[in-house]
Coordinates of C-alpha atoms in Angstrom, one line a residue:
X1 CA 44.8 29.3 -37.0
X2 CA 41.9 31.7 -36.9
X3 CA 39.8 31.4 -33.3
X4 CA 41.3 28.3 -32.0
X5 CA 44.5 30.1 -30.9
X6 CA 42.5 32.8 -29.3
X7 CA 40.4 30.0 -27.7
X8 CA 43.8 28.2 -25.9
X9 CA 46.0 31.6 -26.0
X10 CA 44.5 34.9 -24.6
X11 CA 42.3 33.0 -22.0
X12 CA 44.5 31.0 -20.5
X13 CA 48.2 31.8 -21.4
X14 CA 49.6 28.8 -19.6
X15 CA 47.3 26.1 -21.5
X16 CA 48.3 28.1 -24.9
X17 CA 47.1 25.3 -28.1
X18 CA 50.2 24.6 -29.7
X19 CA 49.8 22.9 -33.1
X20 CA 51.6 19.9 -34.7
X21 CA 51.3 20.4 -38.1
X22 CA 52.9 17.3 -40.3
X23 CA 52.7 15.9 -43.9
X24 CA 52.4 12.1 -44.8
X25 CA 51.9 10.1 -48.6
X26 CA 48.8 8.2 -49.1
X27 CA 46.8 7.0 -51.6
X28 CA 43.7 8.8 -52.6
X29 CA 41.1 7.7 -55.7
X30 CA 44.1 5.7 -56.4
X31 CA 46.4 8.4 -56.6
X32 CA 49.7 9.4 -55.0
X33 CA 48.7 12.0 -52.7
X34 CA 50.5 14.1 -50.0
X35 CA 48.4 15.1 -47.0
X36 CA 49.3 18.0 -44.2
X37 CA 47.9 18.3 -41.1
X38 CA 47.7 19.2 -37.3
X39 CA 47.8 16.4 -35.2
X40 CA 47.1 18.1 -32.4
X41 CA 43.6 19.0 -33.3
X42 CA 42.5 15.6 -32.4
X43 CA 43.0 16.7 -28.6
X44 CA 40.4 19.8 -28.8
X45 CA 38.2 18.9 -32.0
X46 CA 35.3 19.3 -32.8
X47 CA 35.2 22.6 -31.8
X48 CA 32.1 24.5 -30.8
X49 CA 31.0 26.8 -33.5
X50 CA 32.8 25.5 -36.2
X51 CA 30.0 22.9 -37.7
X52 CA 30.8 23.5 -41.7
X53 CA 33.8 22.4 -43.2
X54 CA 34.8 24.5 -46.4
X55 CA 37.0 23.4 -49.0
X56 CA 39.1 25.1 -51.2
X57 CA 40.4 23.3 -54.5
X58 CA 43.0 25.0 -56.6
X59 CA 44.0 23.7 -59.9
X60 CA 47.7 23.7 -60.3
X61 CA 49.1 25.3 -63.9
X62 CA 52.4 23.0 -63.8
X63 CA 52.2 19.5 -61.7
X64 CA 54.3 16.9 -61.7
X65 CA 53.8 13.8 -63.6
X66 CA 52.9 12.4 -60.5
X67 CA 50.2 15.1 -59.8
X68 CA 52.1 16.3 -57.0
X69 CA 52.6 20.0 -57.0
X70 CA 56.0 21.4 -58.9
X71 CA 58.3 23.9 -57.7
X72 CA 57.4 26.2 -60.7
X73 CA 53.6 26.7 -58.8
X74 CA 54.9 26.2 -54.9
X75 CA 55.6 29.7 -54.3
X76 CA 52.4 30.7 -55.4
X77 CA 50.0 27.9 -53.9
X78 CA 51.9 29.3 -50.3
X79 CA 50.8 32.8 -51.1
X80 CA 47.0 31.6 -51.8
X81 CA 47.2 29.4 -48.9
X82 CA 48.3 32.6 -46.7
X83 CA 45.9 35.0 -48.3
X84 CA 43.2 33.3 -47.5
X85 CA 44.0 32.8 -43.9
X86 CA 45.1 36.2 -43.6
X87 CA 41.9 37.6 -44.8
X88 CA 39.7 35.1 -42.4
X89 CA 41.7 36.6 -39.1
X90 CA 41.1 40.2 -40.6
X91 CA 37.9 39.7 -40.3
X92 CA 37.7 37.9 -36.9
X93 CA 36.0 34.6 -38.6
X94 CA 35.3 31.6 -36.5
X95 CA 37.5 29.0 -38.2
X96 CA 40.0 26.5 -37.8
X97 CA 42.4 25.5 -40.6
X98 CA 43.1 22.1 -40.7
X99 CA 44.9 20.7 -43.7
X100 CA 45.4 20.5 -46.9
X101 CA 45.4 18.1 -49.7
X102 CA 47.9 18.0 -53.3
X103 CA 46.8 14.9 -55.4
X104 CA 46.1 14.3 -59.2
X105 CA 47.2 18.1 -60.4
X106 CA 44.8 19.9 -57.8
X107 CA 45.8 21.1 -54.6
X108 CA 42.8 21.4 -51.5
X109 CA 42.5 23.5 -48.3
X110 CA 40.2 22.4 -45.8
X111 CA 39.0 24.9 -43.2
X112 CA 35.7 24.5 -40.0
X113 CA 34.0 27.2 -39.5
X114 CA 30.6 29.3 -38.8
X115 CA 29.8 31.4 -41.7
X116 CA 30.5 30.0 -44.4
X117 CA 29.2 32.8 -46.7
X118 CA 31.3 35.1 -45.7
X119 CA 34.1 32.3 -46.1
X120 CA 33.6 31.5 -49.2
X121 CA 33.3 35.4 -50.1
X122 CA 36.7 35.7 -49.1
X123 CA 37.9 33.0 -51.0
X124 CA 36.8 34.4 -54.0
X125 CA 38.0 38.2 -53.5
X126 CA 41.5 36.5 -52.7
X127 CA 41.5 34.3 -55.7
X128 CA 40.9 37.3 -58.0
X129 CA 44.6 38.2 -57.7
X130 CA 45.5 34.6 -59.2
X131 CA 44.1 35.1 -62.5
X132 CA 46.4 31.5 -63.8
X133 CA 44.8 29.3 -60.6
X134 CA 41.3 27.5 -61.3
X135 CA 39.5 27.1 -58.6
X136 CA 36.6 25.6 -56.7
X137 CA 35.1 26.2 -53.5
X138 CA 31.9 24.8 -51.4
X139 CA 30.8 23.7 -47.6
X140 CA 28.8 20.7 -46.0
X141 CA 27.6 20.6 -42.5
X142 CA 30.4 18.6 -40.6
X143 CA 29.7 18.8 -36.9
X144 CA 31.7 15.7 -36.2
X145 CA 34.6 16.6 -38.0
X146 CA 34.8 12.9 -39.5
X147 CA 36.2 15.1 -42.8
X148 CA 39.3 15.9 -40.2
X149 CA 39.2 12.2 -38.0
X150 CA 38.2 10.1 -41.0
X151 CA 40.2 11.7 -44.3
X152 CA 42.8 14.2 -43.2
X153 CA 44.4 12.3 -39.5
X154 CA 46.8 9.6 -40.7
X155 CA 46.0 5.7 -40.2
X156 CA 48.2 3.7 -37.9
X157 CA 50.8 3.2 -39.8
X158 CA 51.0 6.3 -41.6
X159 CA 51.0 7.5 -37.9
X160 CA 54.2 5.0 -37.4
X161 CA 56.3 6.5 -40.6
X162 CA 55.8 10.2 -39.2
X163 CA 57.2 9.4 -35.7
X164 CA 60.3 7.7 -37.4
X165 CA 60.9 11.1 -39.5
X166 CA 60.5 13.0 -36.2
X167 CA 63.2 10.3 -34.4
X168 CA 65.3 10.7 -37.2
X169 CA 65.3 14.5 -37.6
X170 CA 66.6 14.8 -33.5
X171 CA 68.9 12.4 -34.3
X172 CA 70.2 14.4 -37.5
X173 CA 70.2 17.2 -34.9
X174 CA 72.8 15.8 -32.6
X175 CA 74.9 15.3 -35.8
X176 CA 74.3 11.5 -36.9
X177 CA 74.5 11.2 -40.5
X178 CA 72.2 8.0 -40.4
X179 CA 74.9 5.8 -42.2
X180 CA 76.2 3.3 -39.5
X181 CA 74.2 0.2 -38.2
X182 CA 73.3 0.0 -34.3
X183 CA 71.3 -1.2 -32.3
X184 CA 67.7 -0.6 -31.9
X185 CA 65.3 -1.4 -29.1
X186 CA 61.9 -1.5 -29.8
X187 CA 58.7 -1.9 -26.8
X188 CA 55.6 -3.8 -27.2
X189 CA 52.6 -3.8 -24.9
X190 CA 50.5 -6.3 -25.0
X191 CA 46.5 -7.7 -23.8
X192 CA 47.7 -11.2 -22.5
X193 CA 51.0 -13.3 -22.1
X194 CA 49.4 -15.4 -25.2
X195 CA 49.9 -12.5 -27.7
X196 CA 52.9 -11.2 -26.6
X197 CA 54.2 -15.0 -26.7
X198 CA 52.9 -15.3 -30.4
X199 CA 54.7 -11.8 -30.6
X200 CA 58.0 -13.0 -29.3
X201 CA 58.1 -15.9 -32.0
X202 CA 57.6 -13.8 -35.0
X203 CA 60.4 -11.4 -33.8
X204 CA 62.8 -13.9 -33.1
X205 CA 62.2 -15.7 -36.6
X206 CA 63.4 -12.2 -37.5
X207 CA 66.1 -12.1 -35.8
X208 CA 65.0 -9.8 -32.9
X209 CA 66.4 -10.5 -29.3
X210 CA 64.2 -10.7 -26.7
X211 CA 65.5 -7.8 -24.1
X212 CA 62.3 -8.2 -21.1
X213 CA 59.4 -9.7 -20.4
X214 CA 57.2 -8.2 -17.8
X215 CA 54.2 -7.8 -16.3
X216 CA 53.6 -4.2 -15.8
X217 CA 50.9 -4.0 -13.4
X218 CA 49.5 -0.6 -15.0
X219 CA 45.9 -0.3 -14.8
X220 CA 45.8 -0.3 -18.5
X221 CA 44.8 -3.4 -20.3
X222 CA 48.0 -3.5 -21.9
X223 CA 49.7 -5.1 -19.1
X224 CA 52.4 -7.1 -21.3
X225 CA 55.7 -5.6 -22.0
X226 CA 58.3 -7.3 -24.5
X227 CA 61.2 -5.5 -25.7
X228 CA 63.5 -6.1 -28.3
X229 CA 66.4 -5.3 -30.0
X230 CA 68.5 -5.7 -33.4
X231 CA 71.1 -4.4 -35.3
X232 CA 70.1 -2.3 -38.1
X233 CA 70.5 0.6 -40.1
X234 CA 68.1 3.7 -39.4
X235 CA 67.8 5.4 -42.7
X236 CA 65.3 7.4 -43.9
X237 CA 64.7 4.1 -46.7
X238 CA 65.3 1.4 -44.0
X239 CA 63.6 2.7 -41.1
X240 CA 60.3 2.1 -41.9
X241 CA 60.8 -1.1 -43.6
X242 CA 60.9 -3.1 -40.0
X243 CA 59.1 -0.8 -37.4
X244 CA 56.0 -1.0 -40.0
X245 CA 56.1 -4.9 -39.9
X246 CA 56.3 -5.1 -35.8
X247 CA 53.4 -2.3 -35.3
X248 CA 51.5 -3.6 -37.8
X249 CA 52.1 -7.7 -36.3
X250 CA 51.3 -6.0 -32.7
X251 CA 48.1 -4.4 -33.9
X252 CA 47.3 -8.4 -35.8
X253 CA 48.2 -9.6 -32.0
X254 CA 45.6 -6.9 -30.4
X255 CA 49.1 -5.2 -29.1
X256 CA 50.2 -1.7 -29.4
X257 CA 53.7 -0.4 -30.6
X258 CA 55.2 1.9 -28.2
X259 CA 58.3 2.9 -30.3
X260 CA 61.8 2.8 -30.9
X261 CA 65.1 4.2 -29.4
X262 CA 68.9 3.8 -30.8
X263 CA 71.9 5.7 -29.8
X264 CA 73.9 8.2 -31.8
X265 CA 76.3 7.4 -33.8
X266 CA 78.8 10.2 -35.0

């Protein structure tokens, strides 16, 4: 994580940064692409010093037809990936690593930091043991980090998909296989009664039942709560098939998507 978790950690143990790194598909030149990164970083970045971004791009030997990256070159991508790191905290650089990018046979890394010389020196020392990997490296000035907010942080609804996972993975924990149907509730906040009324006739032509309606007197200006319910199935497939359309209506309706919650079924 290079200085950020000396930043949040040594300092001030009880305010220790804790990352949430996570993956998502998207679609980049046109091409199926799978894109890791820390969430959490929106919280702290940009982060003083750390003006440059450098870039790392790492021809895979064997991709997938799909340009993703194949199991035959995994192993070895994780060891550049970690090399590189290892040798920036060896040598106490001012950086933050915040994603990476495998799409169309290549696979990125995407670091902020202060000296990029000595960045990119290390970058080529450690790429000398990986005599099969092409590679490319290079910086540009940065200091808003719109190459992190703008390219690597998911969009709304790519943001939707990776909560359902994360929903799905605790409910995989407490030992539901994800096979029966159930009942879901899902909360909507809304600007004005108007939207959430417009809201409430799109669900129902759905078949979603209206749970509540309430004003929620918050000092937000979402201060319109609807929520609703249906019986569906929760896989990994169906999931994201209906809470995609109701964020995505709310947003159309100036209203925000707060979620979902089912029960677990054994």
């Amino acid at each position: 994580m290079g200085s950020l978790g000396n930043t949040f950690g040594q300092s001030e143990p009880k305010n220790e940064y804790q990352p949430d790194w996570t993956f998502y598909f998207s679609n980049v030149n046109e091409k199926l692409s799978s894109i890791a990164t820390d969430l959490n970083l929106k919280s702290v970045a940009p982060i003083k010093g750390q003006e440059n971004v450098v870039y790392v791009s790492i021809e895979m030997p064997n991709p997938q037809g799909n340009g993703l990256s194949s199991n035959e070159d995994a192993d070895e991508l994780w060891k550049i990936e970690d090399e590189i790191i290892d040798q920036f905290d060896k040598n106490n650089l001012n950086y933050t690593f915040v994603g990476r990018l495998t799409s169309d046979g290549y696979r990125d890394l995407y670091f902020f930091g202060e000296n990029t010389i000595l960045m990119e020196k290390e970058v080529s020392a450690v790429m000398t043991a990986f005599p099969n990997y092409n590679f490319d490296y290079g910086h540009k000035l940065d200091k808003e980090w719109s190459g992190y907010f703008d390219f690597l942080y998911p969009m709304p609804q790519q943001m939707q998909s990776i909560q359902n996972r994360k929903v799905l993975a605790q409910l995989e924990k407490a030992g539901d296989q994800l096979t029966k149907e159930r009942e879901v509730f899902h909360w909507i906040y809304f600007k004005t009664q108007n939207e959430l009324d417009q809201f409430e006739d799109y669900t129902n032509s759905l078949g979603f039942k209206t749970l509540t309606k309430e004003n929620t007197e918050q000092p937000s200006e979402y201060k319109f709560l609807i929520s609703i319910s249906r019986i569906d199935k929760v896989g990994y497939n169906e999931i994201d098939g209906y809470t995609l359309k109701l964020s995505q209506k709310a947003a159309e309706l100036n209203g925000d998507y707060d979620g979902w919650e089912t029960s677990v079924e054994l």
